[in-house]
Amino acid sequence: GQNIDQPTEMTATEGAIVQINCTYQTSGFNGLFWYQQHAGEAPTFLSYNVLDGLEEKGRFSSFLSRSKGYSYLLLKELQMKDSASYLCAVDQTGANNLFFGTGTRLTVIP
Amino acid sequence: IAGITQAPTSQILAAGRRMTLRCTQDMRHNAMYWYRQDLGLGLRLIHYSNTAGTTGKGEVPDGYSVSRANTDDFPLTLASAVPSQTSVYFCASSQKQGASEAFFGQGTRLTVV
């Protein structure tokens, strides 16, 4: 089975940095995805981590620690358009799909 | 434009009626999925298909059926809709199951009354 936990909501200020955490417990782990979902829209891919460490992609970075069952998404220089839900998803060994957390709704305020 | 398309975008359906949600992709992806998204519960897998001609049950398959006659199409059928099936339904595809980026359709908002 799998258990994925994320904070439900976060608020941050435009221009600031925010870190969204995700912890997981799974029987077999192949990798972790982060998706962004604006209200009323489809989720879109942000990042994928399979090895420990930090993956940087522009203003967004994602970190993974396999031994701790922990990942975070780091958003720098926040913009109003970053207000969205951020979904953590785990690829479990032998599974046919990704398992998603319930998502973190981020609100960026001026 | 390459991608994944769902139809309809929204629907109000009377309880007991049959409904098919359509999903088509033109990326030649092998794997396709149907998820439902409900407040507080996140995305939950209904059914999946790893390749044309095969399907499997996900986390919440009851009341739903799927078919995969070809690579591109993956329709989801509600045989007799119930109010608890009110949700937003997302179809997704990926090159292969598991560790592969999934692309999502724009979603179908279904209300069963």
GROMACS .gro file of C-alpha atoms in nm:
model
  223
    1GLY     CA    1   0.000   0.000   0.000
    2GLN     CA    2   0.094   0.363   0.004
    3ASN     CA    3   0.035   0.668   0.222
    4ILE     CA    4   0.114   1.016   0.092
    5ASP     CA    5   0.089   1.326   0.307
    6GLN     CA    6   0.101   1.692   0.210
    7PRO     CA    7  -0.017   2.005   0.388
    8THR     CA    8  -0.366   2.103   0.278
    9GLU     CA    9  -0.310   2.475   0.234
   10MET     CA   10  -0.025   2.726   0.234
   11THR     CA   11  -0.004   3.100   0.183
   12ALA     CA   12   0.304   3.293   0.073
   13THR     CA   13   0.392   3.641  -0.043
   14GLU     CA   14   0.472   3.743  -0.398
   15GLY     CA   15   0.848   3.739  -0.453
   16ALA     CA   16   0.915   3.507  -0.162
   17ILE     CA   17   1.025   3.143  -0.147
   18VAL     CA   18   0.793   2.861  -0.041
   19GLN     CA   19   0.863   2.496   0.031
   20ILE     CA   20   0.587   2.236  -0.005
   21ASN     CA   21   0.661   1.909   0.169
   22CYS     CA   22   0.548   1.558   0.085
   23THR     CA   23   0.606   1.247   0.291
   24TYR     CA   24   0.526   0.901   0.170
   25GLN     CA   25   0.520   0.543   0.285
   26THR     CA   26   0.507   0.286   0.011
   27SER     CA   27   0.589  -0.078  -0.044
   28GLY     CA   28   0.847  -0.032  -0.316
   29PHE     CA   29   0.942   0.304  -0.460
   30ASN     CA   30   1.039   0.392  -0.816
   31GLY     CA   31   1.018   0.769  -0.818
   32LEU     CA   32   0.821   1.078  -0.723
   33PHE     CA   33   0.642   1.333  -0.938
   34TRP     CA   34   0.518   1.683  -0.872
   35TYR     CA   35   0.225   1.824  -1.067
   36GLN     CA   36   0.072   2.171  -1.071
   37GLN     CA   37  -0.303   2.215  -1.103
   38HIS     CA   38  -0.472   2.552  -1.142
   39ALA     CA   39  -0.833   2.573  -1.033
   40GLY     CA   40  -1.064   2.418  -1.289
   41GLU     CA   41  -0.779   2.290  -1.502
   42ALA     CA   42  -0.588   1.967  -1.560
   43PRO     CA   43  -0.275   1.875  -1.364
   44THR     CA   44   0.046   1.950  -1.550
   45PHE     CA   45   0.386   1.790  -1.493
   46LEU     CA   46   0.648   1.987  -1.298
   47SER     CA   47   0.924   1.749  -1.195
   48TYR     CA   48   1.036   1.393  -1.144
   49ASN     CA   49   1.287   1.262  -0.888
   50VAL     CA   50   1.414   0.907  -0.875
   51LEU     CA   51   1.754   0.960  -0.709
   52ASP     CA   52   1.829   1.142  -0.384
   53GLY     CA   53   1.907   1.509  -0.421
   54LEU     CA   54   1.786   1.828  -0.575
   55GLU     CA   55   1.653   1.874  -0.928
   56GLU     CA   56   1.641   2.235  -1.040
   57LYS     CA   57   1.427   2.367  -1.322
   58GLY     CA   58   1.411   2.744  -1.337
   59ARG     CA   59   1.220   2.887  -1.041
   60PHE     CA   60   1.111   2.540  -0.933
   61SER     CA   61   1.325   2.278  -0.760
   62SER     CA   62   1.235   1.938  -0.621
   63PHE     CA   63   1.422   1.740  -0.360
   64LEU     CA   64   1.404   1.373  -0.271
   65SER     CA   65   1.531   1.165   0.019
   66ARG     CA   66   1.444   0.800  -0.041
   67SER     CA   67   1.569   0.687   0.299
   68LYS     CA   68   1.341   0.936   0.475
   69GLY     CA   69   1.042   0.896   0.244
   70TYR     CA   70   1.044   1.270   0.193
   71SER     CA   71   1.029   1.518  -0.090
   72TYR     CA   72   0.977   1.890  -0.122
   73LEU     CA   73   0.896   2.131  -0.398
   74LEU     CA   74   1.068   2.468  -0.371
   75LEU     CA   75   0.922   2.765  -0.553
   76LYS     CA   76   1.137   3.077  -0.574
   77GLU     CA   77   1.048   3.435  -0.669
   78LEU     CA   78   0.682   3.360  -0.627
   79GLN     CA   79   0.442   3.508  -0.878
   80MET     CA   80   0.066   3.549  -0.850
   81LYS     CA   81   0.023   3.290  -1.125
   82ASP     CA   82   0.185   3.030  -0.897
   83SER     CA   83  -0.138   3.019  -0.697
   84ALA     CA   84  -0.249   2.662  -0.762
   85SER     CA   85  -0.264   2.318  -0.609
   86TYR     CA   86   0.057   2.117  -0.606
   87LEU     CA   87   0.021   1.740  -0.621
   88CYS     CA   88   0.280   1.491  -0.504
   89ALA     CA   89   0.258   1.151  -0.676
   90VAL     CA   90   0.450   0.832  -0.611
   91ASP     CA   91   0.542   0.563  -0.859
   92GLN     CA   92   0.518   0.238  -0.668
   93THR     CA   93   0.706  -0.074  -0.776
   94GLY     CA   94   0.480  -0.306  -0.972
   95ALA     CA   95   0.193  -0.061  -0.981
   96ASN     CA   96   0.013   0.037  -1.298
   97ASN     CA   97  -0.030   0.403  -1.216
   98LEU     CA   98   0.086   0.691  -1.000
   99PHE     CA   99  -0.057   0.737  -0.652
  100PHE     CA  100  -0.143   1.096  -0.575
  101GLY     CA  101  -0.150   1.288  -0.252
  102THR     CA  102  -0.449   1.511  -0.185
  103GLY     CA  103  -0.255   1.817  -0.295
  104THR     CA  104  -0.144   2.144  -0.135
  105ARG     CA  105  -0.337   2.455  -0.228
  106LEU     CA  106  -0.093   2.747  -0.246
  107THR     CA  107  -0.221   3.102  -0.237
  108VAL     CA  108   0.022   3.378  -0.334
  109ILE     CA  109  -0.069   3.716  -0.190
  110PRO     CA  110   0.064   4.059  -0.294
  111ILE     CA  111  -0.220   2.013  -3.153
  112ALA     CA  112  -0.100   1.692  -2.993
  113GLY     CA  113  -0.258   1.602  -2.665
  114ILE     CA  114  -0.545   1.435  -2.490
  115THR     CA  115  -0.906   1.538  -2.535
  116GLN     CA  116  -1.210   1.463  -2.322
  117ALA     CA  117  -1.577   1.507  -2.400
  118PRO     CA  118  -1.805   1.641  -2.275
  119THR     CA  119  -1.648   1.913  -2.059
  120SER     CA  120  -1.945   1.909  -1.827
  121GLN     CA  121  -2.270   1.718  -1.790
  122ILE     CA  122  -2.572   1.704  -1.564
  123LEU     CA  123  -2.711   1.352  -1.556
  124ALA     CA  124  -3.021   1.203  -1.402
  125ALA     CA  125  -2.962   0.918  -1.160
  126GLY     CA  126  -3.006   0.580  -1.322
  127ARG     CA  127  -2.902   0.699  -1.666
  128ARG     CA  128  -2.615   0.551  -1.865
  129MET     CA  129  -2.330   0.783  -1.966
  130THR     CA  130  -2.004   0.744  -2.157
  131LEU     CA  131  -1.720   0.988  -2.109
  132ARG     CA  132  -1.493   1.001  -2.409
  133CYS     CA  133  -1.115   1.028  -2.412
  134THR     CA  134  -0.885   1.044  -2.713
  135GLN     CA  135  -0.510   1.093  -2.732
  136ASP     CA  136  -0.289   1.144  -3.034
  137MET     CA  137   0.050   1.095  -2.870
  138ARG     CA  138   0.056   0.718  -2.937
  139HIS     CA  139   0.093   0.656  -2.565
  140ASN     CA  140   0.058   0.297  -2.454
  141ALA     CA  141  -0.092   0.356  -2.111
  142MET     CA  142  -0.416   0.537  -2.036
  143TYR     CA  143  -0.598   0.608  -1.711
  144TRP     CA  144  -0.924   0.738  -1.572
  145TYR     CA  145  -0.915   0.929  -1.243
  146ARG     CA  146  -1.183   1.100  -1.042
  147GLN     CA  147  -1.101   1.402  -0.831
  148ASP     CA  148  -1.304   1.492  -0.525
  149LEU     CA  149  -1.241   1.759  -0.263
  150GLY     CA  150  -1.022   1.631   0.014
  151LEU     CA  151  -0.960   1.299  -0.156
  152GLY     CA  152  -0.730   1.390  -0.441
  153LEU     CA  153  -0.701   1.196  -0.762
  154ARG     CA  154  -0.815   0.835  -0.738
  155LEU     CA  155  -0.768   0.581  -1.013
  156ILE     CA  156  -1.083   0.422  -1.153
  157HIS     CA  157  -0.949   0.206  -1.435
  158TYR     CA  158  -0.634   0.185  -1.639
  159SER     CA  159  -0.505   0.030  -1.960
  160ASN     CA  160  -0.139  -0.053  -2.015
  161THR     CA  161  -0.185  -0.117  -2.386
  162ALA     CA  162  -0.459  -0.151  -2.644
  163GLY     CA  163  -0.676  -0.454  -2.575
  164THR     CA  164  -0.606  -0.469  -2.201
  165THR     CA  165  -0.769  -0.297  -1.905
  166GLY     CA  166  -0.745  -0.319  -1.528
  167LYS     CA  167  -0.923  -0.200  -1.217
  168GLY     CA  168  -0.793   0.083  -1.008
  169GLU     CA  169  -0.873   0.199  -0.658
  170VAL     CA  170  -1.243   0.285  -0.713
  171PRO     CA  171  -1.376   0.080  -1.008
  172ASP     CA  172  -1.729  -0.002  -0.889
  173GLY     CA  173  -2.002   0.136  -1.113
  174TYR     CA  174  -1.762   0.208  -1.399
  175SER     CA  175  -1.640   0.016  -1.701
  176VAL     CA  176  -1.383   0.089  -1.972
  177SER     CA  177  -1.269  -0.048  -2.304
  178ARG     CA  178  -0.951  -0.003  -2.509
  179ALA     CA  179  -1.023  -0.111  -2.864
  180ASN     CA  180  -0.732   0.089  -3.004
  181THR     CA  181  -0.435   0.296  -2.887
  182ASP     CA  182  -0.606   0.634  -2.909
  183ASP     CA  183  -0.944   0.590  -2.737
  184PHE     CA  184  -1.032   0.501  -2.379
  185PRO     CA  185  -1.401   0.561  -2.302
  186LEU     CA  186  -1.538   0.540  -1.948
  187THR     CA  187  -1.897   0.421  -1.902
  188LEU     CA  188  -2.125   0.469  -1.605
  189ALA     CA  189  -2.388   0.197  -1.648
  190SER     CA  190  -2.641   0.345  -1.406
  191ALA     CA  191  -2.531   0.674  -1.256
  192VAL     CA  192  -2.568   0.747  -0.885
  193PRO     CA  193  -2.523   1.081  -0.702
  194SER     CA  194  -2.195   0.961  -0.542
  195GLN     CA  195  -2.046   0.959  -0.890
  196THR     CA  196  -2.070   1.336  -0.900
  197SER     CA  197  -1.708   1.435  -0.951
  198VAL     CA  198  -1.452   1.574  -1.191
  199TYR     CA  199  -1.317   1.300  -1.416
  200PHE     CA  200  -0.972   1.319  -1.569
  201CYS     CA  201  -0.838   1.099  -1.842
  202ALA     CA  202  -0.460   1.070  -1.864
  203SER     CA  203  -0.202   0.894  -2.077
  204SER     CA  204   0.166   0.809  -2.050
  205GLN     CA  205   0.421   0.641  -2.270
  206LYS     CA  206   0.430   0.348  -2.030
  207GLN     CA  207   0.275   0.267  -1.697
  208GLY     CA  208   0.439   0.391  -1.383
  209ALA     CA  209   0.755   0.601  -1.409
  210SER     CA  210   0.655   0.808  -1.704
  211GLU     CA  211   0.513   1.158  -1.718
  212ALA     CA  212   0.135   1.149  -1.740
  213PHE     CA  213  -0.053   1.396  -1.957
  214PHE     CA  214  -0.404   1.487  -1.847
  215GLY     CA  215  -0.714   1.585  -2.038
  216GLN     CA  216  -0.901   1.899  -1.938
  217GLY     CA  217  -1.150   1.705  -1.730
  218THR     CA  218  -1.522   1.633  -1.735
  219ARG     CA  219  -1.733   1.781  -1.458
  220LEU     CA  220  -2.019   1.539  -1.399
  221THR     CA  221  -2.316   1.608  -1.174
  222VAL     CA  222  -2.560   1.325  -1.104
  223VAL     CA  223  -2.895   1.443  -0.972
   0.00000   0.00000   0.00000
